[in-house]
Amino acid sequence: MKLLLIEDEPKTVQSIKQGLEENGYEVDIAYDGLIGRQLARSHAYQLIISDIIIPGINGIELCRELRNSGDQTPILMLTALSTTDDKVTGLDAGADDYLVKPFEFKELMARVRALTKRGSNVSQTSQILRFADLEVSLDAKTVYRAENKINLTAREFNLLVYLIRNQGRVVSKVEIAEQVWDIGFDTGTNVIEVYVNYLRKKIDRDYPVKLIHTQFGMGYVLKIE
């Protein structure tokens, strides 16, 4: 079971990571909110554990961004702030639970077990990704733009989902090959360009506002210009 820990205090990171791994969890680490957001959007985690006060973007904003993009991964907030208003702010942003520092590790483990069990039982039928006037259902595998249905192949669909989850960030051809199709990137082929062009024709061709953009020499990005 794979977890993401977003925390900028090295001693806290080491302690939590060691304890979780001793209990059979695989743990990825991010020391700021920006890297945490990137990892959360490009990997499938059973739980995200995030401090609130972290560099880059704070845990509240990170949680809000992930929920707005359709990511329903359970999120456990860690913080030294213990007032009711602080807890309400975190929960309103979409967090599933809240643990105040300092805490005993056994209490953290109880929360982790509860949230990962809950996450494994949650129906995925409501998982919807949205960007501009695009709407993608992860369960029904349907895509709509401006309420018009767009038929995509499996590869085109997976590519679009990856772009939406990484909206505003340039993704390289190597990253697409490895993360979307789980293959090594062959510099002698233009297969990535071909599929991006297929997707662009279906998503952008009939609409005045273009969403899929090429960053020459770097990759592709989903954004509104």
PDB file of C-alpha atoms in Angstrom:
ATOM      1  CA  MET A   1       0.000   0.000   0.000  1.00  0.00           C
ATOM      2  CA  LYS A   2       1.549   3.264  -1.160  1.00  0.00           C
ATOM      3  CA  LEU A   3       1.326   6.522   0.815  1.00  0.00           C
ATOM      4  CA  LEU A   4       2.518  10.077   0.153  1.00  0.00           C
ATOM      5  CA  LEU A   5       4.004  12.051   3.074  1.00  0.00           C
ATOM      6  CA  ILE A   6       4.339  15.833   2.594  1.00  0.00           C
ATOM      7  CA  GLU A   7       6.349  17.339   5.443  1.00  0.00           C
ATOM      8  CA  ASP A   8       9.316  19.735   5.659  1.00  0.00           C
ATOM      9  CA  GLU A   9      10.732  18.766   9.064  1.00  0.00           C
ATOM     10  CA  PRO A  10      13.453  16.116   8.435  1.00  0.00           C
ATOM     11  CA  LYS A  11      13.178  14.515  11.896  1.00  0.00           C
ATOM     12  CA  THR A  12       9.389  14.198  11.578  1.00  0.00           C
ATOM     13  CA  VAL A  13       9.743  12.782   8.071  1.00  0.00           C
ATOM     14  CA  GLN A  14      12.280  10.175   9.186  1.00  0.00           C
ATOM     15  CA  SER A  15      10.216   9.123  12.198  1.00  0.00           C
ATOM     16  CA  ILE A  16       6.921   8.793  10.330  1.00  0.00           C
ATOM     17  CA  LYS A  17       8.481   7.147   7.270  1.00  0.00           C
ATOM     18  CA  GLN A  18      10.323   4.554   9.354  1.00  0.00           C
ATOM     19  CA  GLY A  19       7.232   3.740  11.396  1.00  0.00           C
ATOM     20  CA  LEU A  20       4.998   3.389   8.364  1.00  0.00           C
ATOM     21  CA  GLU A  21       7.498   1.192   6.517  1.00  0.00           C
ATOM     22  CA  GLU A  22       7.823  -1.042   9.575  1.00  0.00           C
ATOM     23  CA  ASN A  23       4.049  -1.497   9.331  1.00  0.00           C
ATOM     24  CA  GLY A  24       4.233  -2.585   5.698  1.00  0.00           C
ATOM     25  CA  TYR A  25       3.530   0.697   3.868  1.00  0.00           C
ATOM     26  CA  GLU A  26       5.527   2.105   0.962  1.00  0.00           C
ATOM     27  CA  VAL A  27       6.144   5.822   1.473  1.00  0.00           C
ATOM     28  CA  ASP A  28       7.004   8.582  -1.006  1.00  0.00           C
ATOM     29  CA  ILE A  29       8.305  11.855   0.439  1.00  0.00           C
ATOM     30  CA  ALA A  30       7.796  15.493  -0.597  1.00  0.00           C
ATOM     31  CA  TYR A  31       9.357  18.335   1.377  1.00  0.00           C
ATOM     32  CA  ASP A  32       7.128  21.062  -0.083  1.00  0.00           C
ATOM     33  CA  GLY A  33       3.610  21.470  -1.429  1.00  0.00           C
ATOM     34  CA  LEU A  34       4.614  21.902  -5.072  1.00  0.00           C
ATOM     35  CA  ILE A  35       6.464  18.580  -5.229  1.00  0.00           C
ATOM     36  CA  GLY A  36       3.648  17.011  -3.236  1.00  0.00           C
ATOM     37  CA  ARG A  37       1.121  18.220  -5.780  1.00  0.00           C
ATOM     38  CA  GLN A  38       3.212  16.859  -8.649  1.00  0.00           C
ATOM     39  CA  LEU A  39       3.545  13.435  -7.024  1.00  0.00           C
ATOM     40  CA  ALA A  40      -0.130  13.281  -6.072  1.00  0.00           C
ATOM     41  CA  ARG A  41      -1.178  14.015  -9.654  1.00  0.00           C
ATOM     42  CA  SER A  42       1.187  11.524 -11.274  1.00  0.00           C
ATOM     43  CA  HIS A  43       0.885   8.533  -8.906  1.00  0.00           C
ATOM     44  CA  ALA A  44      -1.903   6.500  -7.349  1.00  0.00           C
ATOM     45  CA  TYR A  45      -1.734   6.682  -3.541  1.00  0.00           C
ATOM     46  CA  GLN A  46      -4.002   5.044  -0.974  1.00  0.00           C
ATOM     47  CA  LEU A  47      -3.472   7.991   1.410  1.00  0.00           C
ATOM     48  CA  ILE A  48      -1.846  11.430   1.470  1.00  0.00           C
ATOM     49  CA  ILE A  49      -0.455  12.666   4.801  1.00  0.00           C
ATOM     50  CA  SER A  50       0.330  16.380   4.688  1.00  0.00           C
ATOM     51  CA  ASP A  51       1.425  19.005   7.163  1.00  0.00           C
ATOM     52  CA  ILE A  52      -0.432  22.290   6.762  1.00  0.00           C
ATOM     53  CA  ILE A  53       2.527  24.662   7.108  1.00  0.00           C
ATOM     54  CA  ILE A  54       4.868  23.631   4.283  1.00  0.00           C
ATOM     55  CA  PRO A  55       6.851  25.581   1.655  1.00  0.00           C
ATOM     56  CA  GLY A  56       5.579  26.192  -1.862  1.00  0.00           C
ATOM     57  CA  ILE A  57       1.846  25.909  -1.335  1.00  0.00           C
ATOM     58  CA  ASN A  58       0.416  25.084   2.074  1.00  0.00           C
ATOM     59  CA  GLY A  59      -1.448  21.899   2.891  1.00  0.00           C
ATOM     60  CA  ILE A  60      -4.861  23.575   2.821  1.00  0.00           C
ATOM     61  CA  GLU A  61      -4.367  24.938  -0.686  1.00  0.00           C
ATOM     62  CA  LEU A  62      -2.869  21.648  -1.870  1.00  0.00           C
ATOM     63  CA  CYS A  63      -5.882  19.754  -0.543  1.00  0.00           C
ATOM     64  CA  ARG A  64      -8.279  22.194  -2.187  1.00  0.00           C
ATOM     65  CA  GLU A  65      -6.483  21.924  -5.561  1.00  0.00           C
ATOM     66  CA  LEU A  66      -6.515  18.129  -5.511  1.00  0.00           C
ATOM     67  CA  ARG A  67     -10.216  18.013  -4.674  1.00  0.00           C
ATOM     68  CA  ASN A  68     -11.042  20.564  -7.384  1.00  0.00           C
ATOM     69  CA  SER A  69      -9.221  18.403  -9.932  1.00  0.00           C
ATOM     70  CA  GLY A  70     -11.333  15.370  -8.954  1.00  0.00           C
ATOM     71  CA  ASP A  71      -8.730  13.563  -6.849  1.00  0.00           C
ATOM     72  CA  GLN A  72     -10.564  11.732  -4.037  1.00  0.00           C
ATOM     73  CA  THR A  73      -7.515  10.157  -2.375  1.00  0.00           C
ATOM     74  CA  PRO A  74      -8.014  10.267   1.427  1.00  0.00           C
ATOM     75  CA  ILE A  75      -6.019  13.134   3.006  1.00  0.00           C
ATOM     76  CA  LEU A  76      -4.838  13.287   6.618  1.00  0.00           C
ATOM     77  CA  MET A  77      -3.745  16.746   7.789  1.00  0.00           C
ATOM     78  CA  LEU A  78      -0.950  17.174  10.341  1.00  0.00           C
ATOM     79  CA  THR A  79      -0.585  20.495  12.139  1.00  0.00           C
ATOM     80  CA  ALA A  80       0.494  22.269  15.296  1.00  0.00           C
ATOM     81  CA  LEU A  81      -2.647  24.418  14.991  1.00  0.00           C
ATOM     82  CA  SER A  82      -5.333  23.008  17.233  1.00  0.00           C
ATOM     83  CA  THR A  83      -8.208  25.507  17.305  1.00  0.00           C
ATOM     84  CA  THR A  84     -11.652  24.526  16.066  1.00  0.00           C
ATOM     85  CA  ASP A  85     -11.447  27.112  13.273  1.00  0.00           C
ATOM     86  CA  ASP A  86      -8.194  25.581  11.999  1.00  0.00           C
ATOM     87  CA  LYS A  87      -9.754  22.124  11.912  1.00  0.00           C
ATOM     88  CA  VAL A  88     -12.860  23.395  10.131  1.00  0.00           C
ATOM     89  CA  THR A  89     -10.698  25.150   7.508  1.00  0.00           C
ATOM     90  CA  GLY A  90      -8.848  21.923   6.758  1.00  0.00           C
ATOM     91  CA  LEU A  91     -11.986  19.815   6.583  1.00  0.00           C
ATOM     92  CA  ASP A  92     -13.755  22.406   4.417  1.00  0.00           C
ATOM     93  CA  ALA A  93     -10.846  22.201   1.975  1.00  0.00           C
ATOM     94  CA  GLY A  94     -11.572  18.487   1.571  1.00  0.00           C
ATOM     95  CA  ALA A  95      -9.367  16.815   4.178  1.00  0.00           C
ATOM     96  CA  ASP A  96     -10.688  13.553   5.611  1.00  0.00           C
ATOM     97  CA  ASP A  97      -9.070  13.751   9.028  1.00  0.00           C
ATOM     98  CA  TYR A  98      -6.938  16.018  11.204  1.00  0.00           C
ATOM     99  CA  LEU A  99      -4.144  15.133  13.652  1.00  0.00           C
ATOM    100  CA  VAL A 100      -2.611  17.739  15.969  1.00  0.00           C
ATOM    101  CA  LYS A 101       1.122  17.710  16.754  1.00  0.00           C
ATOM    102  CA  PRO A 102       2.618  16.374  18.889  1.00  0.00           C
ATOM    103  CA  PHE A 103       0.983  12.969  18.594  1.00  0.00           C
ATOM    104  CA  GLU A 104       1.847   9.392  19.456  1.00  0.00           C
ATOM    105  CA  PHE A 105       2.697   7.194  16.500  1.00  0.00           C
ATOM    106  CA  LYS A 106       0.078   4.622  17.458  1.00  0.00           C
ATOM    107  CA  GLU A 107      -2.566   7.343  17.078  1.00  0.00           C
ATOM    108  CA  LEU A 108      -1.247   8.165  13.610  1.00  0.00           C
ATOM    109  CA  MET A 109      -1.367   4.483  12.678  1.00  0.00           C
ATOM    110  CA  ALA A 110      -4.989   4.220  13.832  1.00  0.00           C
ATOM    111  CA  ARG A 111      -5.924   7.139  11.555  1.00  0.00           C
ATOM    112  CA  VAL A 112      -3.915   5.666   8.658  1.00  0.00           C
ATOM    113  CA  ARG A 113      -5.598   2.272   8.957  1.00  0.00           C
ATOM    114  CA  ALA A 114      -9.064   3.836   9.147  1.00  0.00           C
ATOM    115  CA  LEU A 115      -8.529   6.118   6.146  1.00  0.00           C
ATOM    116  CA  THR A 116      -6.906   3.523   3.901  1.00  0.00           C
ATOM    117  CA  LYS A 117      -9.702   1.058   4.695  1.00  0.00           C
ATOM    118  CA  ARG A 118     -12.315   3.731   3.991  1.00  0.00           C
ATOM    119  CA  GLY A 119     -10.601   4.694   0.738  1.00  0.00           C
ATOM    120  CA  SER A 120     -10.558   1.106  -0.500  1.00  0.00           C
ATOM    121  CA  ASN A 121     -14.308   0.830   0.057  1.00  0.00           C
ATOM    122  CA  VAL A 122     -15.320   4.141  -1.501  1.00  0.00           C
ATOM    123  CA  SER A 123     -17.198   3.926  -4.779  1.00  0.00           C
ATOM    124  CA  GLN A 124     -15.331   5.563  -7.634  1.00  0.00           C
ATOM    125  CA  THR A 125     -18.469   6.359  -9.631  1.00  0.00           C
ATOM    126  CA  SER A 126     -18.389  10.016  -8.647  1.00  0.00           C
ATOM    127  CA  GLN A 127     -14.812  10.666  -9.738  1.00  0.00           C
ATOM    128  CA  ILE A 128     -15.052  13.502 -12.210  1.00  0.00           C
ATOM    129  CA  LEU A 129     -12.132  15.539 -13.537  1.00  0.00           C
ATOM    130  CA  ARG A 130     -12.858  19.035 -14.831  1.00  0.00           C
ATOM    131  CA  PHE A 131     -10.808  21.632 -16.663  1.00  0.00           C
ATOM    132  CA  ALA A 132     -12.344  24.688 -18.369  1.00  0.00           C
ATOM    133  CA  ASP A 133     -15.388  23.247 -20.180  1.00  0.00           C
ATOM    134  CA  LEU A 134     -13.969  19.699 -20.202  1.00  0.00           C
ATOM    135  CA  GLU A 135     -15.539  17.007 -18.018  1.00  0.00           C
ATOM    136  CA  VAL A 136     -14.022  13.534 -17.729  1.00  0.00           C
ATOM    137  CA  SER A 137     -15.649  10.646 -15.851  1.00  0.00           C
ATOM    138  CA  LEU A 138     -13.025   8.195 -14.588  1.00  0.00           C
ATOM    139  CA  ASP A 139     -15.685   5.580 -13.908  1.00  0.00           C
ATOM    140  CA  ALA A 140     -17.788   5.786 -17.072  1.00  0.00           C
ATOM    141  CA  LYS A 141     -14.709   6.623 -19.215  1.00  0.00           C
ATOM    142  CA  THR A 142     -16.628   9.434 -20.903  1.00  0.00           C
ATOM    143  CA  VAL A 143     -15.437  12.857 -22.048  1.00  0.00           C
ATOM    144  CA  TYR A 144     -17.545  15.956 -22.672  1.00  0.00           C
ATOM    145  CA  ARG A 145     -16.527  19.390 -23.842  1.00  0.00           C
ATOM    146  CA  ALA A 146     -19.125  22.150 -23.614  1.00  0.00           C
ATOM    147  CA  GLU A 147     -21.648  19.331 -23.024  1.00  0.00           C
ATOM    148  CA  ASN A 148     -20.710  17.671 -26.341  1.00  0.00           C
ATOM    149  CA  LYS A 149     -19.626  14.051 -26.026  1.00  0.00           C
ATOM    150  CA  ILE A 150     -16.163  13.243 -27.400  1.00  0.00           C
ATOM    151  CA  ASN A 151     -15.239   9.652 -28.236  1.00  0.00           C
ATOM    152  CA  LEU A 152     -11.659   8.732 -27.369  1.00  0.00           C
ATOM    153  CA  THR A 153      -9.597   5.556 -27.647  1.00  0.00           C
ATOM    154  CA  ALA A 154      -8.178   4.070 -24.441  1.00  0.00           C
ATOM    155  CA  ARG A 155      -4.759   5.644 -25.061  1.00  0.00           C
ATOM    156  CA  GLU A 156      -6.241   9.022 -25.872  1.00  0.00           C
ATOM    157  CA  PHE A 157      -8.388   8.865 -22.725  1.00  0.00           C
ATOM    158  CA  ASN A 158      -5.425   7.989 -20.494  1.00  0.00           C
ATOM    159  CA  LEU A 159      -3.379  10.775 -22.050  1.00  0.00           C
ATOM    160  CA  LEU A 160      -6.136  13.331 -21.433  1.00  0.00           C
ATOM    161  CA  VAL A 161      -6.545  12.229 -17.802  1.00  0.00           C
ATOM    162  CA  TYR A 162      -2.813  12.649 -17.250  1.00  0.00           C
ATOM    163  CA  LEU A 163      -2.841  16.125 -18.793  1.00  0.00           C
ATOM    164  CA  ILE A 164      -5.792  17.200 -16.640  1.00  0.00           C
ATOM    165  CA  ARG A 165      -4.178  15.900 -13.472  1.00  0.00           C
ATOM    166  CA  ASN A 166      -1.052  17.865 -14.385  1.00  0.00           C
ATOM    167  CA  GLN A 167      -2.877  20.948 -15.681  1.00  0.00           C
ATOM    168  CA  GLY A 168      -0.628  23.985 -15.998  1.00  0.00           C
ATOM    169  CA  ARG A 169       2.551  21.857 -15.838  1.00  0.00           C
ATOM    170  CA  VAL A 170       4.609  20.973 -18.883  1.00  0.00           C
ATOM    171  CA  VAL A 171       4.939  17.179 -19.218  1.00  0.00           C
ATOM    172  CA  SER A 172       7.667  15.732 -21.403  1.00  0.00           C
ATOM    173  CA  LYS A 173       7.396  12.954 -23.969  1.00  0.00           C
ATOM    174  CA  VAL A 174       9.509  10.742 -21.715  1.00  0.00           C
ATOM    175  CA  GLU A 175       7.134  11.337 -18.802  1.00  0.00           C
ATOM    176  CA  ILE A 176       4.080  10.569 -20.929  1.00  0.00           C
ATOM    177  CA  ALA A 177       5.627   7.335 -22.195  1.00  0.00           C
ATOM    178  CA  GLU A 178       6.570   6.181 -18.701  1.00  0.00           C
ATOM    179  CA  GLN A 179       3.605   7.427 -16.684  1.00  0.00           C
ATOM    180  CA  VAL A 180       0.705   7.026 -19.134  1.00  0.00           C
ATOM    181  CA  TRP A 181       1.648   3.857 -21.009  1.00  0.00           C
ATOM    182  CA  ASP A 182       4.349   2.394 -18.743  1.00  0.00           C
ATOM    183  CA  ILE A 183       6.874   2.043 -21.590  1.00  0.00           C
ATOM    184  CA  GLY A 184      10.354   3.373 -22.202  1.00  0.00           C
ATOM    185  CA  PHE A 185      10.562   6.372 -24.518  1.00  0.00           C
ATOM    186  CA  ASP A 186      12.085   5.626 -27.930  1.00  0.00           C
ATOM    187  CA  THR A 187      13.668   8.804 -29.309  1.00  0.00           C
ATOM    188  CA  GLY A 188      13.398   7.337 -32.799  1.00  0.00           C
ATOM    189  CA  THR A 189       9.616   7.311 -32.847  1.00  0.00           C
ATOM    190  CA  ASN A 190       6.999  10.052 -32.951  1.00  0.00           C
ATOM    191  CA  VAL A 191       4.233   7.990 -31.328  1.00  0.00           C
ATOM    192  CA  ILE A 192       3.712  10.535 -28.539  1.00  0.00           C
ATOM    193  CA  GLU A 193       3.346  13.396 -31.043  1.00  0.00           C
ATOM    194  CA  VAL A 194       0.892  11.321 -33.066  1.00  0.00           C
ATOM    195  CA  TYR A 195      -1.372  10.651 -30.094  1.00  0.00           C
ATOM    196  CA  VAL A 196      -1.198  14.235 -28.869  1.00  0.00           C
ATOM    197  CA  ASN A 197      -2.284  15.334 -32.354  1.00  0.00           C
ATOM    198  CA  TYR A 198      -5.129  12.793 -32.338  1.00  0.00           C
ATOM    199  CA  LEU A 199      -6.270  14.124 -28.974  1.00  0.00           C
ATOM    200  CA  ARG A 200      -5.882  17.764 -30.012  1.00  0.00           C
ATOM    201  CA  LYS A 201      -8.088  17.243 -33.072  1.00  0.00           C
ATOM    202  CA  LYS A 202     -10.865  15.788 -30.945  1.00  0.00           C
ATOM    203  CA  ILE A 203     -10.564  18.155 -27.978  1.00  0.00           C
ATOM    204  CA  ASP A 204      -9.591  21.465 -29.601  1.00  0.00           C
ATOM    205  CA  ARG A 205     -10.320  21.521 -33.319  1.00  0.00           C
ATOM    206  CA  ASP A 206     -13.993  22.534 -33.118  1.00  0.00           C
ATOM    207  CA  TYR A 207     -13.602  25.016 -30.263  1.00  0.00           C
ATOM    208  CA  PRO A 208     -12.271  28.595 -30.284  1.00  0.00           C
ATOM    209  CA  VAL A 209     -10.369  28.203 -26.996  1.00  0.00           C
ATOM    210  CA  LYS A 210      -7.480  25.756 -27.341  1.00  0.00           C
ATOM    211  CA  LEU A 211      -6.491  23.732 -24.279  1.00  0.00           C
ATOM    212  CA  ILE A 212      -3.607  21.485 -25.393  1.00  0.00           C
ATOM    213  CA  HIS A 213      -0.429  23.434 -26.075  1.00  0.00           C
ATOM    214  CA  THR A 214       3.071  22.469 -27.235  1.00  0.00           C
ATOM    215  CA  GLN A 215       6.096  23.834 -25.391  1.00  0.00           C
ATOM    216  CA  PHE A 216       8.718  23.352 -28.084  1.00  0.00           C
ATOM    217  CA  GLY A 217      11.657  21.267 -26.949  1.00  0.00           C
ATOM    218  CA  MET A 218      10.013  20.530 -23.596  1.00  0.00           C
ATOM    219  CA  GLY A 219       6.648  18.806 -23.993  1.00  0.00           C
ATOM    220  CA  TYR A 220       2.930  19.523 -23.679  1.00  0.00           C
ATOM    221  CA  VAL A 221       0.718  21.423 -21.268  1.00  0.00           C
ATOM    222  CA  LEU A 222      -3.018  21.735 -20.649  1.00  0.00           C
ATOM    223  CA  LYS A 223      -3.812  25.399 -20.042  1.00  0.00           C
ATOM    224  CA  ILE A 224      -5.954  28.326 -21.176  1.00  0.00           C
ATOM    225  CA  GLU A 225      -4.103  31.164 -22.891  1.00  0.00           C
TER     226      GLU A 225
END
